[in-house]
mmCIF file of C-alpha atoms and ligand atoms in Angstrom:
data_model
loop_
_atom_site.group_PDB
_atom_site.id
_atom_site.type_symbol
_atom_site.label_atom_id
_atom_site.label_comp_id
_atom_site.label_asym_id
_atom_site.label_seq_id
_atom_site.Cartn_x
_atom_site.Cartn_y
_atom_site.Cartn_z
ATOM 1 C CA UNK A 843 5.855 -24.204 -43.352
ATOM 2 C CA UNK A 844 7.005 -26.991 -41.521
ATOM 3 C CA UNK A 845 10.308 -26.265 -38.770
ATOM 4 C CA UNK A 846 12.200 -28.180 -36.382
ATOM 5 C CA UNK A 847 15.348 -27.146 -34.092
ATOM 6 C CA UNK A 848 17.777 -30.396 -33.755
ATOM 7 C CA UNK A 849 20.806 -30.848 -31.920
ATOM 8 C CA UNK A 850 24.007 -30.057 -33.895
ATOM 9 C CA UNK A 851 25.041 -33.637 -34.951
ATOM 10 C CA UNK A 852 28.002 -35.341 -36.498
ATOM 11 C CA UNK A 853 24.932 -37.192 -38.938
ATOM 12 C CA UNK A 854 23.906 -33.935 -40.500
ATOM 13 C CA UNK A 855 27.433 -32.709 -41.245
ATOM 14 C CA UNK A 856 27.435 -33.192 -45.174
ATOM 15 C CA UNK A 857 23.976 -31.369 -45.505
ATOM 16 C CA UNK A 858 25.319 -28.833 -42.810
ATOM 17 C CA UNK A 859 28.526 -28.295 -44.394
ATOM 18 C CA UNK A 860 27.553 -25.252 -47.322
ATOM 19 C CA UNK A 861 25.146 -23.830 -44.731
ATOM 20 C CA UNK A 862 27.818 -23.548 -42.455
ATOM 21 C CA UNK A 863 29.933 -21.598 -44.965
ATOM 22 C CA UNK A 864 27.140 -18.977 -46.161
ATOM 23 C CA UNK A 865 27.676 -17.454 -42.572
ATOM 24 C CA UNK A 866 29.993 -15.207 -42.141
ATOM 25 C CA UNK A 867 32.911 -16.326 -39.515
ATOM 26 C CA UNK A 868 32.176 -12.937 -36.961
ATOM 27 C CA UNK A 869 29.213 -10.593 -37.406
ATOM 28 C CA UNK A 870 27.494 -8.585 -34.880
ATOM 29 C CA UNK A 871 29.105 -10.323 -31.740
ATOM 30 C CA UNK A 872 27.893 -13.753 -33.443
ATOM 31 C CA UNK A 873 30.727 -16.534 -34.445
ATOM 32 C CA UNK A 874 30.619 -18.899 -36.539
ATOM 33 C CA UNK A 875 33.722 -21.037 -35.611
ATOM 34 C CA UNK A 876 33.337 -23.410 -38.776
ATOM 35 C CA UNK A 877 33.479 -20.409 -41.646
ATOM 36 C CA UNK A 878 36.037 -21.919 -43.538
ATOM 37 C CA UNK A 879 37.005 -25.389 -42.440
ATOM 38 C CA UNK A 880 37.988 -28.001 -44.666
ATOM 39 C CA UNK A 881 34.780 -30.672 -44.790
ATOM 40 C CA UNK A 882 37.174 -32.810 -42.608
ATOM 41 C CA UNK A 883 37.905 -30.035 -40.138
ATOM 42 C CA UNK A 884 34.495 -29.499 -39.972
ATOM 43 C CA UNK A 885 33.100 -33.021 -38.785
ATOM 44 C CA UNK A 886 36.018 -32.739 -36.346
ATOM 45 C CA UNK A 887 34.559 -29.358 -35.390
ATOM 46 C CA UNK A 888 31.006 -30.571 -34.931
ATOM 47 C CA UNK A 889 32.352 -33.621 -32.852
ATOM 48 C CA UNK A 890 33.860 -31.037 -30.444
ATOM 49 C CA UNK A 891 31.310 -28.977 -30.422
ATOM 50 C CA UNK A 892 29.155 -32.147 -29.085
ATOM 51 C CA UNK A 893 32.134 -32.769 -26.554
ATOM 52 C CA UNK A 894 31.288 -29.122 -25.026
ATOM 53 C CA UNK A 895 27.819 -29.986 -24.966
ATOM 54 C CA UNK A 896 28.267 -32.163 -22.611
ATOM 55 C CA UNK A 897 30.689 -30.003 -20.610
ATOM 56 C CA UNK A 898 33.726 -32.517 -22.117
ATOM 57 C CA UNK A 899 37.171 -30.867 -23.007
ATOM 58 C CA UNK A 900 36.721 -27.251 -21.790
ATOM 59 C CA UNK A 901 39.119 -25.220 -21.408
ATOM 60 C CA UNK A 902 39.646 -23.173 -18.290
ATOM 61 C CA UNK A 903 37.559 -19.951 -19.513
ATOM 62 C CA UNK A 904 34.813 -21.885 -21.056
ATOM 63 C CA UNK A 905 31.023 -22.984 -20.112
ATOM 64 C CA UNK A 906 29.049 -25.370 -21.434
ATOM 65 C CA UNK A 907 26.746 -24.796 -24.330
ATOM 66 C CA UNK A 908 24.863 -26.736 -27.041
ATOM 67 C CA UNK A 909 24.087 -25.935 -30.814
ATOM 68 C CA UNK A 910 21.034 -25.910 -32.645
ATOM 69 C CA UNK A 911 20.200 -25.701 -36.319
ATOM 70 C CA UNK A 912 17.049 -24.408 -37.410
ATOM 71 C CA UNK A 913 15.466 -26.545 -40.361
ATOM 72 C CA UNK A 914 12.582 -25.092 -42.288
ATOM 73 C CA UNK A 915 11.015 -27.223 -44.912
ATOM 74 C CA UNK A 916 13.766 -29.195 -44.467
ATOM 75 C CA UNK A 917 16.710 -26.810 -45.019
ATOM 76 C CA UNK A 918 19.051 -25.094 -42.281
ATOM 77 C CA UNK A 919 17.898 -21.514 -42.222
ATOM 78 C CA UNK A 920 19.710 -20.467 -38.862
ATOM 79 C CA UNK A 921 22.046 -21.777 -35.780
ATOM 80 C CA UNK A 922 21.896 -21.030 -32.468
ATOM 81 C CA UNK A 923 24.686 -21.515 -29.443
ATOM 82 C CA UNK A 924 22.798 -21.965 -25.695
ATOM 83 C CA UNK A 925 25.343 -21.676 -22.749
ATOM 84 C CA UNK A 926 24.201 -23.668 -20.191
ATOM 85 C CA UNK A 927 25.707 -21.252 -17.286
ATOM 86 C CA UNK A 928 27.504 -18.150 -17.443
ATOM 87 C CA UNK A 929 30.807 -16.950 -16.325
ATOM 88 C CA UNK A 930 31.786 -13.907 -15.193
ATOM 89 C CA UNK A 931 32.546 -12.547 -19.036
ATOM 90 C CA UNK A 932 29.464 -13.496 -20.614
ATOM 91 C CA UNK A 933 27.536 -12.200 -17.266
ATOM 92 C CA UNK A 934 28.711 -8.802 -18.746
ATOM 93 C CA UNK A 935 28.822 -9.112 -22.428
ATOM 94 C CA UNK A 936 28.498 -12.527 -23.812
ATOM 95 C CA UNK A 937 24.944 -13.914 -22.547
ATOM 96 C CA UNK A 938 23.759 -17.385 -22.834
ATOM 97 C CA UNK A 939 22.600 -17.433 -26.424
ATOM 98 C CA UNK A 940 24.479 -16.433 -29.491
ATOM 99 C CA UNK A 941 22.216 -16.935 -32.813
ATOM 100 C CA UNK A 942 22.147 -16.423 -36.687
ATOM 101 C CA UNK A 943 19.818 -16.778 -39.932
ATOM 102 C CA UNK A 944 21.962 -17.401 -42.679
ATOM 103 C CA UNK A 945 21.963 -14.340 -44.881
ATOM 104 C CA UNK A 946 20.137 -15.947 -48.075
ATOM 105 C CA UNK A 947 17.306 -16.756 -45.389
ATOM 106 C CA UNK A 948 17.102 -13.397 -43.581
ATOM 107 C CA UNK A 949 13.969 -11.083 -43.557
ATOM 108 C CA UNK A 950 11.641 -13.839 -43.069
ATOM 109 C CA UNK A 951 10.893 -14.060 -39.320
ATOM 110 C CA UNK A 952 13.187 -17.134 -38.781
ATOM 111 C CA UNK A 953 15.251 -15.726 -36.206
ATOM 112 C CA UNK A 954 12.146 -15.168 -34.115
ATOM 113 C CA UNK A 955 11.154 -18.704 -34.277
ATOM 114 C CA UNK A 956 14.824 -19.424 -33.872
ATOM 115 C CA UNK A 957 15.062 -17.711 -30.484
ATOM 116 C CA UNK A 958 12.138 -18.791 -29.184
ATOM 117 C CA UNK A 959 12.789 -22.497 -29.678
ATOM 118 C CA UNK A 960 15.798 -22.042 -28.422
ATOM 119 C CA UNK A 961 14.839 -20.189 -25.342
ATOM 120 C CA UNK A 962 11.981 -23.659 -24.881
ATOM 121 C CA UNK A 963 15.524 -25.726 -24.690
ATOM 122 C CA UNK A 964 16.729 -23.194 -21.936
ATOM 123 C CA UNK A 965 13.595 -23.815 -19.933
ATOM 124 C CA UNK A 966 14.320 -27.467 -20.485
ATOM 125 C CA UNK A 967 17.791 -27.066 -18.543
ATOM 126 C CA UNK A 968 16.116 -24.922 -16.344
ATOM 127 C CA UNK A 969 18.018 -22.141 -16.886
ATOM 128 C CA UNK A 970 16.075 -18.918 -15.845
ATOM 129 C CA UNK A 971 16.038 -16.226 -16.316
ATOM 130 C CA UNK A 972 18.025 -16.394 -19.565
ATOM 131 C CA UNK A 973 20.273 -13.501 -20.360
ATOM 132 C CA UNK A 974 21.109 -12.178 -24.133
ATOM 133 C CA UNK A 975 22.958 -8.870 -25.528
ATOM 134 C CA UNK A 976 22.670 -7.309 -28.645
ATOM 135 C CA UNK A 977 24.449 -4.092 -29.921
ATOM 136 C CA UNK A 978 21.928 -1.647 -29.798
ATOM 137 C CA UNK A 979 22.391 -0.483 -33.411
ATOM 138 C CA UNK A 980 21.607 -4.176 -34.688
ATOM 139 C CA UNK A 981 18.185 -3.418 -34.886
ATOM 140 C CA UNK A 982 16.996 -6.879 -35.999
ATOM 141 C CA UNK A 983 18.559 -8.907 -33.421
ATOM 142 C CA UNK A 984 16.562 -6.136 -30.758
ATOM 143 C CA UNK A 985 13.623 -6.603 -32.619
ATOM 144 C CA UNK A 986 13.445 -10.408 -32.658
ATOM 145 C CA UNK A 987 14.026 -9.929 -29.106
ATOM 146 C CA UNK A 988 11.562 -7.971 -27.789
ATOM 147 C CA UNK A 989 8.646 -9.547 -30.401
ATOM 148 C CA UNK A 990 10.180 -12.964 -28.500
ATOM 149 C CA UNK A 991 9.464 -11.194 -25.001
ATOM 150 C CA UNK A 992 12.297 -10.281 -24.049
ATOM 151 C CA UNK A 993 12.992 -7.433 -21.276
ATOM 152 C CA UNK A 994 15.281 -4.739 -21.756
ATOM 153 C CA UNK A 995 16.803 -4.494 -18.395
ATOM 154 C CA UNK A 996 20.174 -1.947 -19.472
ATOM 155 C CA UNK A 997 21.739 -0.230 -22.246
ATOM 156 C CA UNK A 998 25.771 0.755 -21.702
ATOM 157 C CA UNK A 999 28.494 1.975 -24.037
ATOM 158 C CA UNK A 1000 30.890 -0.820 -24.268
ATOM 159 C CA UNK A 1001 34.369 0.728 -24.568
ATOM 160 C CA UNK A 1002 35.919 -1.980 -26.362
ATOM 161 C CA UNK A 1003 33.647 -2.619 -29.060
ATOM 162 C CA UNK A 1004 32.515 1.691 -29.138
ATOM 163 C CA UNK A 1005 29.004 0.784 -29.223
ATOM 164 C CA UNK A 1006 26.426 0.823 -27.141
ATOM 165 C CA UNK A 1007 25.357 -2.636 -26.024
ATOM 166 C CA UNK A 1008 21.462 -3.814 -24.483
ATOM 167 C CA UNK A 1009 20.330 -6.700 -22.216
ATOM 168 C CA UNK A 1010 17.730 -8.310 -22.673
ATOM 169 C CA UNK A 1011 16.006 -10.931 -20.116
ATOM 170 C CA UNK A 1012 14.101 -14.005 -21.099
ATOM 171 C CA UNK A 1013 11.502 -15.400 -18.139
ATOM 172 C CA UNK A 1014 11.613 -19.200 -19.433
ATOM 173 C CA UNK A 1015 8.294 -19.947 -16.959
ATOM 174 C CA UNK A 1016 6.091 -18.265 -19.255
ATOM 175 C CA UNK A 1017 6.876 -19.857 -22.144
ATOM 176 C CA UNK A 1018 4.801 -22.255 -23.403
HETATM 177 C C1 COA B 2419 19.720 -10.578 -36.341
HETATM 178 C C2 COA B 2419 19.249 -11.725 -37.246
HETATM 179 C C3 COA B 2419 19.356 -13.036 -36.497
HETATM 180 C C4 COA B 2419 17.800 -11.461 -37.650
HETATM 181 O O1 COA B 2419 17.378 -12.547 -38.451
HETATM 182 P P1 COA B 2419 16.128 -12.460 -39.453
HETATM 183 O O2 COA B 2419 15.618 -13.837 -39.644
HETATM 184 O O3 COA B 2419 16.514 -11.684 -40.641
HETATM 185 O O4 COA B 2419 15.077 -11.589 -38.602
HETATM 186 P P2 COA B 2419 13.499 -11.701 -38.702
HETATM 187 O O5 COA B 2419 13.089 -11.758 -40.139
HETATM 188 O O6 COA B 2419 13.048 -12.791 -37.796
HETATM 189 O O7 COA B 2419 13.069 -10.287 -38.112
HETATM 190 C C5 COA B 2419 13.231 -9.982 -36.725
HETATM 191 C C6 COA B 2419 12.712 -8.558 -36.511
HETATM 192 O O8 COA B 2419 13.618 -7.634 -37.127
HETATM 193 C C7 COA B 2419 12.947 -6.892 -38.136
HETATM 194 N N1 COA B 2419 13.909 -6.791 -39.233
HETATM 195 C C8 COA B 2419 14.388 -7.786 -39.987
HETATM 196 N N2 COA B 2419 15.300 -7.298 -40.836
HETATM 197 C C9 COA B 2419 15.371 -5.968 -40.607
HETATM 198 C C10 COA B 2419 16.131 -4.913 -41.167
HETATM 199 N N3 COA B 2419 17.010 -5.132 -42.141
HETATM 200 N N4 COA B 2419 15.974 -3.665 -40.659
HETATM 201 C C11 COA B 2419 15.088 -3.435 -39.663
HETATM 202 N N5 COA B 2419 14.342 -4.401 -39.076
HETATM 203 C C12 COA B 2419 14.476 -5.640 -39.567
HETATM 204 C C13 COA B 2419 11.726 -7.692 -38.501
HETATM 205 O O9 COA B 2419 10.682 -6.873 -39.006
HETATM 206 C C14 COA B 2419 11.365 -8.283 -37.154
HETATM 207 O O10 COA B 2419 10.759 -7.313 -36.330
HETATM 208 P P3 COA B 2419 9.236 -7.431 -35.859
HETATM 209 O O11 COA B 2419 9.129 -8.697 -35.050
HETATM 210 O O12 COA B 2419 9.021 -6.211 -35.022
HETATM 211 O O13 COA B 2419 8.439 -7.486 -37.121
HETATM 212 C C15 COA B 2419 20.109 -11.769 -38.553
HETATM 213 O O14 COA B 2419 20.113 -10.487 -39.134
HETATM 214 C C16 COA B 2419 21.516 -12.233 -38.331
HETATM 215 O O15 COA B 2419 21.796 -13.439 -38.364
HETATM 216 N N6 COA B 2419 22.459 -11.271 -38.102
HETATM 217 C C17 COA B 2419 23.848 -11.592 -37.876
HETATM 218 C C18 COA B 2419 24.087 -12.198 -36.512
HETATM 219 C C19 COA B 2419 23.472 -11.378 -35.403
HETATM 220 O O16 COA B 2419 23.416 -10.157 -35.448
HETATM 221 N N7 COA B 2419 23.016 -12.076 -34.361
HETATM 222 C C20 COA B 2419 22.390 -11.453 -33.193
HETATM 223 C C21 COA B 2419 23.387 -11.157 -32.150
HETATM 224 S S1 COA B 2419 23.676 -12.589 -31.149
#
């Protein structure tokens, strides 16, 4: 098995554009902001999305943050979103990395490689220690979590969503 994380990027958008559309638009706290753009809309989406990436066109209430597709073999399997600071809403709830294995592709251990590669691009940026929530119910994403190292640091109810909620911390030094 061969993979590779890559930069979202306006070059991959035709073989990106089905993937895109097998996940669904909100599950679990993760977005996908492209479920159900035109193909059009969706090369203007990616361009954006490289805009933010480089901290271009925010608006008041947003960080910075990059996107990542996970290729295996070839194929996007997974995408992940890697804030590059937080605020003080995704200090409580939001974290710096939002991530998902398309459903076809789920069960396989992608998300762990996901997350970790993802986490080596935080260390890149120097971002440490990384921060990332999961519903505690979601018992994959906690899984994938902790087999990635992860630390969990506090479990809380979250009123609005009425379900519990866990941190996790990432130390980015020890990775390799
Ligand atoms: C959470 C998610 C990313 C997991 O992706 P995945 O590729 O299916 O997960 P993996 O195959 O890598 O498995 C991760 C861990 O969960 C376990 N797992 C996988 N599916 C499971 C299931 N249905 N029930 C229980 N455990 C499961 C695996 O055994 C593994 O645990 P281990 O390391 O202790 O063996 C995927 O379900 C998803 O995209 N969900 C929607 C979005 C989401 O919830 N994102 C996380 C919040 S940001």
């Amino acid at each position: 098995m061969k993979y590779e994380l890559k930069t979202l990027d306006v070059a991959d958008a035709h073989r990106l554009y089905d993937f895109y559309q097998t996940i669904p638009a909100a599950e679990n706290g993760a977005g996908n902001k492209a479920h159900g753009l035109t193909q059009e809309q969706f090369i203007e989406w990616i361009k954006q999305e490289e805009r933010w990436s480089r901290g271009l066109d925010l608006r008041a209430d947003w960080v910075a943050g990059t996107t990542y597709v996970l290729y295996v073999d070839g194929a996007p399997v997974g995408r992940s979103n890697l804030r590059h600071y937080l605020n003080a809403a995704l200090e409580q709830d939001g974290g710096h990395i939002g991530l998902s294995i398309a459903p076809q592709y789920r069960g396989r251990g992608y998300s762990k490689i996901l997350l970790r590669e993802t986490l080596k691009r935080a260390k890149e940026k120097e971002i440490n220690p990384v921060l990332v929530f999961h519903f505690s119910d979601n018992v994959p994403a906690c899984k994938m979590s902790e087999s990635v190292g992860g630390k969990l640091v506090e479990e809380r109810f979250h009123e609005k969503h009425g379900r519990f909620i866990r941190k996790y911390t990432f130390d980015t030094s020890k990775l390799d």
